[in-house]
């Protein structure tokens, strides 16, 4: 039987220590109480601006920083790189209002090293159960013991043979050599940076449409499309119901809607936006998109699952494999969170498990040129 000191020692090892940074005393109080009420989470510092956060992080052990954007003296955008310079292993979750301007800044902060974001509800934090639940979930995920203790290694220039080429699934033992007509990408935590890297690295000669479901609120997805246009050099837009799939175009699932496809009797394929219930606690979710694409494109589909918490994309990838599609996944070393890609990798249905910088070239290798 473990002694009380041994139990306390184990609790300390598994404890997630959080610093809350927000200029609003009310917001700090709500976030602090919300997190402190959760088992295994402890708020070790609560400060009103970035300058005080820099001072506090120097003399405290902190695993996760919940960082507001708009603050006096030193705002979140300016504080973020300095916090990461002082503590490279700390996980920073940005908290912003749902305004267009703050959404744009939140996307920029993720390119600067923030691991995630939570949008503040317009009605205030007090009555927003969904905000508090999302915040707790993300703090737990990023502050998990394995995430704290695992040393992040730089992605190798080539995938390891054992991890890079898993055996084909028994459900799809013969490798499909049909050239895909559409590329589907699913992502969540760390997704905006990963998407930018993948899309930037795809050869411009790729002509197939690319459909992307990234877990994001509605305000963010339109901005994500704008960012992806700049990063990729391809037209990227938030998907609209009824629009036809066009060659070389990137379609981003809009926040609050699942993105599906429908074959037209007269030929061609159009996008359908679905207002059904969330799946895997997400809306948009990756699974509905993949099921719909698998039904309509069968073996002429290439699925890519990037970094993200949870297992959204697993069931959809299984449906895609059953139809003869091919699946790629991001490797553990280059993922912010190896939840979604890890789920499909561990299910044994991936053709390849690749570091982030090799996924774009792999897409072109498999799907390059005109779909036949």
Coordinates of C-alpha atoms in Angstrom, one line a residue:
X1 CA 0.0 0.0 0.0
X2 CA 1.4 3.4 -0.9
X3 CA 2.2 5.9 1.8
X4 CA 0.5 9.3 1.9
X5 CA 3.8 10.9 0.9
X6 CA 4.1 8.6 -2.1
X7 CA 0.5 9.4 -3.1
X8 CA 1.3 13.1 -2.8
X9 CA 4.4 12.7 -4.9
X10 CA 2.5 10.9 -7.7
X11 CA -0.2 13.6 -7.6
X12 CA 2.5 16.3 -8.0
X13 CA 4.0 14.5 -10.9
X14 CA 0.6 14.3 -12.7
X15 CA -0.5 17.8 -11.7
X16 CA -1.1 20.3 -14.5
X17 CA 0.1 23.7 -13.4
X18 CA -1.6 26.6 -15.2
X19 CA -0.9 30.4 -15.3
X20 CA -3.9 32.6 -16.3
X21 CA -3.1 35.9 -18.0
X22 CA -6.0 38.3 -18.5
X23 CA -6.5 42.0 -17.8
X24 CA -10.1 41.4 -16.7
X25 CA -10.2 40.5 -13.0
X26 CA -13.7 38.9 -13.6
X27 CA -12.4 36.8 -16.4
X28 CA -9.3 35.7 -14.4
X29 CA -11.5 34.8 -11.5
X30 CA -13.9 32.7 -13.6
X31 CA -11.1 30.9 -15.5
X32 CA -9.1 30.3 -12.3
X33 CA -12.2 28.9 -10.4
X34 CA -13.1 26.8 -13.4
X35 CA -9.7 25.2 -13.6
X36 CA -9.0 24.9 -9.9
X37 CA -12.3 22.9 -9.5
X38 CA -10.9 20.2 -11.8
X39 CA -9.0 17.3 -10.3
X40 CA -5.4 17.3 -11.5
X41 CA -5.3 21.0 -12.5
X42 CA -3.9 23.8 -10.3
X43 CA -3.7 27.5 -11.2
X44 CA -0.3 28.5 -9.8
X45 CA -0.4 32.1 -11.1
X46 CA -3.1 34.6 -12.2
X47 CA -1.8 37.9 -13.6
X48 CA -3.3 40.9 -15.5
X49 CA -0.8 41.4 -18.4
X50 CA 2.1 40.0 -20.3
X51 CA 4.8 41.8 -18.3
X52 CA 3.7 40.2 -15.1
X53 CA 3.4 36.9 -16.8
X54 CA 7.1 37.1 -17.8
X55 CA 8.0 37.8 -14.2
X56 CA 5.8 35.0 -12.8
X57 CA 6.9 32.3 -15.2
X58 CA 10.5 32.8 -14.2
X59 CA 10.0 31.5 -10.7
X60 CA 7.2 29.0 -11.0
X61 CA 6.8 25.7 -12.6
X62 CA 4.1 26.2 -15.3
X63 CA 2.9 23.6 -17.8
X64 CA 0.1 25.6 -19.6
X65 CA -0.4 29.3 -20.0
X66 CA -4.0 30.6 -20.8
X67 CA -3.2 33.9 -22.5
X68 CA -5.6 36.7 -23.4
X69 CA -4.8 38.8 -26.4
X70 CA -6.0 42.3 -25.6
X71 CA -4.1 43.6 -22.5
X72 CA -2.4 46.8 -21.3
X73 CA 1.4 47.2 -21.0
X74 CA 2.2 44.0 -22.9
X75 CA -0.5 42.2 -24.8
X76 CA -0.7 38.5 -25.6
X77 CA 0.7 38.9 -29.1
X78 CA 3.9 40.5 -27.8
X79 CA 4.1 38.3 -24.7
X80 CA 3.8 35.0 -26.6
X81 CA 7.3 34.8 -28.2
X82 CA 9.0 36.1 -25.0
X83 CA 7.2 33.5 -22.9
X84 CA 8.3 30.7 -25.2
X85 CA 11.8 32.0 -25.2
X86 CA 11.9 31.8 -21.4
X87 CA 10.1 28.4 -21.3
X88 CA 10.2 26.6 -24.6
X89 CA 8.3 23.6 -23.3
X90 CA 5.3 25.5 -22.0
X91 CA 2.0 25.1 -23.8
X92 CA 0.2 28.4 -24.6
X93 CA -3.5 28.4 -25.2
X94 CA -4.8 31.8 -26.6
X95 CA -8.1 33.1 -25.4
X96 CA -9.8 35.8 -27.5
X97 CA -13.1 37.3 -28.2
X98 CA -15.0 36.0 -31.2
X99 CA -14.4 39.3 -33.1
X100 CA -13.0 39.2 -36.6
X101 CA -9.9 41.1 -35.6
X102 CA -9.1 38.8 -32.6
X103 CA -9.8 35.7 -34.7
X104 CA -7.2 36.9 -37.2
X105 CA -4.7 37.5 -34.4
X106 CA -5.3 34.1 -32.9
X107 CA -4.4 32.5 -36.2
X108 CA -1.2 34.5 -36.2
X109 CA -0.3 33.4 -32.7
X110 CA -0.6 29.8 -33.6
X111 CA 1.9 30.4 -36.4
X112 CA 4.1 31.9 -33.7
X113 CA 4.0 28.9 -31.4
X114 CA 0.7 28.9 -29.5
X115 CA -0.7 25.3 -29.4
X116 CA -4.4 26.2 -29.3
X117 CA -7.1 28.8 -28.8
X118 CA -10.5 29.1 -27.2
X119 CA -12.9 31.8 -28.3
X120 CA -14.6 33.8 -25.6
X121 CA -18.4 33.9 -25.9
X122 CA -20.0 37.2 -26.6
X123 CA -22.4 37.0 -23.6
X124 CA -19.5 36.8 -21.1
X125 CA -17.8 33.9 -19.4
X126 CA -20.1 33.6 -16.5
X127 CA -22.9 31.7 -18.3
X128 CA -20.8 30.0 -21.0
X129 CA -20.7 26.3 -20.0
X130 CA -19.4 25.4 -23.5
X131 CA -16.4 27.8 -23.1
X132 CA -15.5 26.4 -19.7
X133 CA -15.8 22.8 -20.9
X134 CA -13.6 23.5 -24.0
X135 CA -11.0 25.3 -21.9
X136 CA -10.8 22.5 -19.4
X137 CA -10.5 19.9 -22.1
X138 CA -7.7 21.7 -23.9
X139 CA -5.8 22.5 -20.7
X140 CA -6.0 18.8 -19.8
X141 CA -4.9 17.7 -23.3
X142 CA -1.9 20.0 -23.5
X143 CA -0.9 19.7 -19.9
X144 CA -1.1 15.9 -19.9
X145 CA 1.9 14.2 -18.2
X146 CA 3.0 12.4 -21.4
X147 CA 3.0 15.8 -23.2
X148 CA 5.1 17.4 -20.5
X149 CA 7.7 14.7 -20.2
X150 CA 8.1 13.7 -23.8
X151 CA 11.0 15.5 -25.4
X152 CA 9.9 17.0 -28.8
X153 CA 12.3 15.8 -31.4
X154 CA 12.8 17.6 -34.7
X155 CA 11.0 15.8 -37.5
X156 CA 13.4 13.6 -39.4
X157 CA 14.2 14.4 -43.0
X158 CA 12.9 10.9 -44.0
X159 CA 10.3 8.8 -42.2
X160 CA 11.6 5.8 -40.3
X161 CA 10.9 2.6 -42.2
X162 CA 9.0 1.0 -39.3
X163 CA 6.8 4.1 -38.7
X164 CA 6.7 5.4 -42.2
X165 CA 5.3 2.3 -44.0
X166 CA 2.9 0.3 -41.9
X167 CA 1.5 -2.9 -43.3
X168 CA -1.7 -2.3 -45.3
X169 CA -4.9 -3.0 -43.5
X170 CA -6.3 -6.5 -43.9
X171 CA -9.5 -4.8 -45.1
X172 CA -7.6 -3.2 -48.1
X173 CA -4.6 -5.6 -48.7
X174 CA -4.1 -4.6 -52.4
X175 CA -2.7 -1.2 -52.9
X176 CA -5.1 1.1 -54.8
X177 CA -3.2 2.7 -57.7
X178 CA -6.1 4.8 -59.0
X179 CA -5.3 8.5 -59.2
X180 CA -7.4 10.4 -56.7
X181 CA -9.9 12.9 -57.9
X182 CA -10.1 14.8 -54.6
X183 CA -7.9 15.3 -51.6
X184 CA -9.4 15.4 -48.1
X185 CA -7.5 16.8 -45.1
X186 CA -8.7 16.6 -41.4
X187 CA -7.0 18.5 -38.6
X188 CA -7.5 20.1 -35.2
X189 CA -5.0 21.2 -32.5
X190 CA -2.0 22.6 -34.3
X191 CA -3.8 22.3 -37.6
X192 CA -3.4 25.9 -38.9
X193 CA 0.4 25.6 -38.8
X194 CA 0.3 22.1 -40.2
X195 CA -2.1 23.0 -43.0
X196 CA 0.1 25.9 -44.0
X197 CA 3.1 23.7 -44.2
X198 CA 1.4 20.9 -46.1
X199 CA -0.3 23.2 -48.6
X200 CA 2.9 25.2 -49.2
X201 CA 4.8 22.0 -50.0
X202 CA 2.4 20.6 -52.6
X203 CA 3.7 21.0 -56.1
X204 CA 1.7 23.7 -57.9
X205 CA 1.0 21.3 -60.8
X206 CA -1.6 19.4 -58.5
X207 CA -5.0 20.0 -60.0
X208 CA -7.4 18.2 -57.8
X209 CA -9.7 20.1 -55.4
X210 CA -8.7 19.9 -51.7
X211 CA -11.3 19.7 -49.0
X212 CA -10.3 20.7 -45.4
X213 CA -12.1 20.2 -42.2
X214 CA -10.3 22.0 -39.3
X215 CA -12.0 22.2 -35.9
X216 CA -12.7 25.9 -35.6
X217 CA -15.5 28.3 -34.7
X218 CA -17.4 30.1 -37.4
X219 CA -15.5 33.4 -37.1
X220 CA -12.2 31.6 -37.6
X221 CA -12.8 29.5 -40.7
X222 CA -13.2 32.3 -43.2
X223 CA -9.9 33.8 -41.9
X224 CA -8.3 30.4 -42.1
X225 CA -9.2 30.3 -45.8
X226 CA -7.6 33.7 -46.4
X227 CA -4.4 32.5 -44.6
X228 CA -4.3 29.3 -46.7
X229 CA -4.6 31.3 -49.9
X230 CA -1.5 33.3 -48.9
X231 CA 0.4 30.2 -47.8
X232 CA -0.5 27.9 -50.6
X233 CA -0.7 30.2 -53.7
X234 CA -4.1 28.4 -54.4
X235 CA -7.5 29.9 -54.1
X236 CA -9.0 28.9 -50.7
X237 CA -12.5 29.8 -49.5
X238 CA -15.0 28.9 -46.9
X239 CA -17.2 26.3 -48.5
X240 CA -20.7 27.4 -49.7
X241 CA -23.7 25.1 -50.0
X242 CA -24.4 24.1 -53.6
X243 CA -21.1 25.3 -55.1
X244 CA -19.3 22.9 -57.5
X245 CA -15.9 21.4 -56.8
X246 CA -13.4 23.2 -59.0
X247 CA -9.9 22.0 -59.9
X248 CA -7.0 23.4 -57.8
X249 CA -9.4 25.0 -55.3
X250 CA -9.2 24.6 -51.5
X251 CA -12.5 24.4 -49.6
X252 CA -12.5 25.0 -45.8
X253 CA -15.5 23.6 -43.9
X254 CA -17.3 26.6 -42.2
X255 CA -17.5 26.7 -38.5
X256 CA -20.8 25.2 -37.3
X257 CA -21.5 23.1 -40.4
X258 CA -20.4 19.7 -41.6
X259 CA -19.0 19.7 -45.2
X260 CA -20.3 17.0 -47.4
X261 CA -20.5 16.4 -51.2
X262 CA -23.2 15.3 -53.6
X263 CA -22.9 13.9 -57.1
X264 CA -25.2 15.7 -59.6
X265 CA -27.2 13.7 -62.1
X266 CA -26.0 15.9 -64.9
X267 CA -22.4 15.3 -63.9
X268 CA -20.0 17.0 -61.5
X269 CA -19.9 17.2 -57.7
X270 CA -21.3 19.9 -55.5
X271 CA -20.7 20.8 -51.8
X272 CA -23.5 20.3 -49.3
X273 CA -23.4 22.0 -45.9
X274 CA -25.1 19.9 -43.1
X275 CA -26.5 21.3 -39.9
X276 CA -26.7 18.0 -38.2
X277 CA -25.5 17.3 -34.6
X278 CA -21.8 17.5 -33.7
X279 CA -19.7 14.3 -34.1
X280 CA -16.9 13.6 -31.7
X281 CA -18.0 16.8 -30.0
X282 CA -17.0 18.8 -33.2
X283 CA -18.9 20.7 -35.8
X284 CA -17.5 20.7 -38.4
X285 CA -16.2 17.2 -37.9
X286 CA -13.9 15.2 -40.2
X287 CA -15.8 12.0 -40.1
X288 CA -19.0 13.2 -41.9
X289 CA -16.8 14.7 -44.7
X290 CA -14.8 11.5 -45.1
X291 CA -18.0 9.3 -45.2
X292 CA -19.5 11.5 -47.8
X293 CA -16.4 11.6 -50.0
X294 CA -15.9 7.8 -49.6
X295 CA -19.4 7.2 -50.8
X296 CA -19.0 9.4 -53.8
X297 CA -15.4 8.9 -54.8
X298 CA -14.5 5.4 -53.5
X299 CA -11.0 4.5 -54.6
X300 CA -10.4 7.9 -56.2
X301 CA -9.9 9.6 -52.8
X302 CA -6.8 10.5 -50.8
X303 CA -7.3 11.2 -47.1
X304 CA -4.7 13.0 -44.9
X305 CA -5.1 13.2 -41.1
X306 CA -3.0 15.9 -39.4
X307 CA -2.3 16.9 -35.8
X308 CA -5.3 17.1 -33.5
X309 CA -6.7 15.9 -30.2
X310 CA -9.3 13.1 -30.0
X311 CA -10.1 10.6 -32.7
X312 CA -12.2 12.5 -35.2
X313 CA -11.3 11.1 -38.6
X314 CA -10.9 7.5 -37.6
X315 CA -14.3 6.2 -38.5
X316 CA -14.3 8.3 -41.7
X317 CA -10.9 7.0 -42.7
X318 CA -12.1 3.4 -42.1
X319 CA -15.1 4.1 -44.4
X320 CA -12.7 5.5 -46.9
X321 CA -10.4 2.5 -46.8
X322 CA -13.4 0.2 -47.2
X323 CA -14.2 2.1 -50.5
X324 CA -10.6 1.7 -51.7
X325 CA -9.2 5.1 -50.8
X326 CA -5.7 5.8 -49.5
X327 CA -4.9 7.3 -46.1
X328 CA -1.8 9.2 -44.9
X329 CA -1.2 10.4 -41.4
X330 CA 1.2 12.9 -39.7
X331 CA 3.8 11.3 -37.5
X332 CA 4.0 11.7 -33.7
X333 CA 7.2 13.7 -33.6
X334 CA 5.9 16.5 -35.8
X335 CA 2.4 16.6 -34.4
X336 CA 1.4 19.1 -31.7
X337 CA -1.1 16.4 -30.5
X338 CA -0.9 12.9 -31.9
X339 CA -4.6 12.1 -31.2
X340 CA -6.3 12.1 -34.6
X341 CA -3.3 10.9 -36.7
X342 CA -2.4 8.5 -33.9
X343 CA -5.8 6.9 -34.0
X344 CA -5.7 6.1 -37.7
X345 CA -2.0 5.1 -37.5
X346 CA -2.7 2.7 -34.6
X347 CA -5.7 1.2 -36.4
X348 CA -3.3 0.0 -39.1
X349 CA -5.1 1.7 -42.0
X350 CA -2.5 4.2 -43.1
X351 CA -0.5 3.8 -46.2
X352 CA 2.2 6.0 -44.8
X353 CA 2.9 7.9 -41.5
X354 CA 5.0 10.9 -42.4
X355 CA 6.7 13.9 -40.8
X356 CA 4.9 17.1 -41.6
X357 CA 7.3 18.4 -44.3
X358 CA 7.0 15.2 -46.3
X359 CA 3.2 15.1 -46.5
X360 CA 2.9 17.8 -49.2
X361 CA 5.3 16.0 -51.5
X362 CA 3.6 12.6 -50.8
X363 CA 0.2 14.1 -51.9
X364 CA 1.7 15.1 -55.2
X365 CA 3.5 11.8 -55.6
X366 CA 0.2 10.0 -55.2
X367 CA -2.2 12.4 -56.9
X368 CA 0.0 14.6 -59.1
X369 CA -1.3 15.8 -62.4
X370 CA -4.8 15.5 -63.9
X371 CA -7.1 13.0 -62.3
X372 CA -7.7 10.2 -64.8

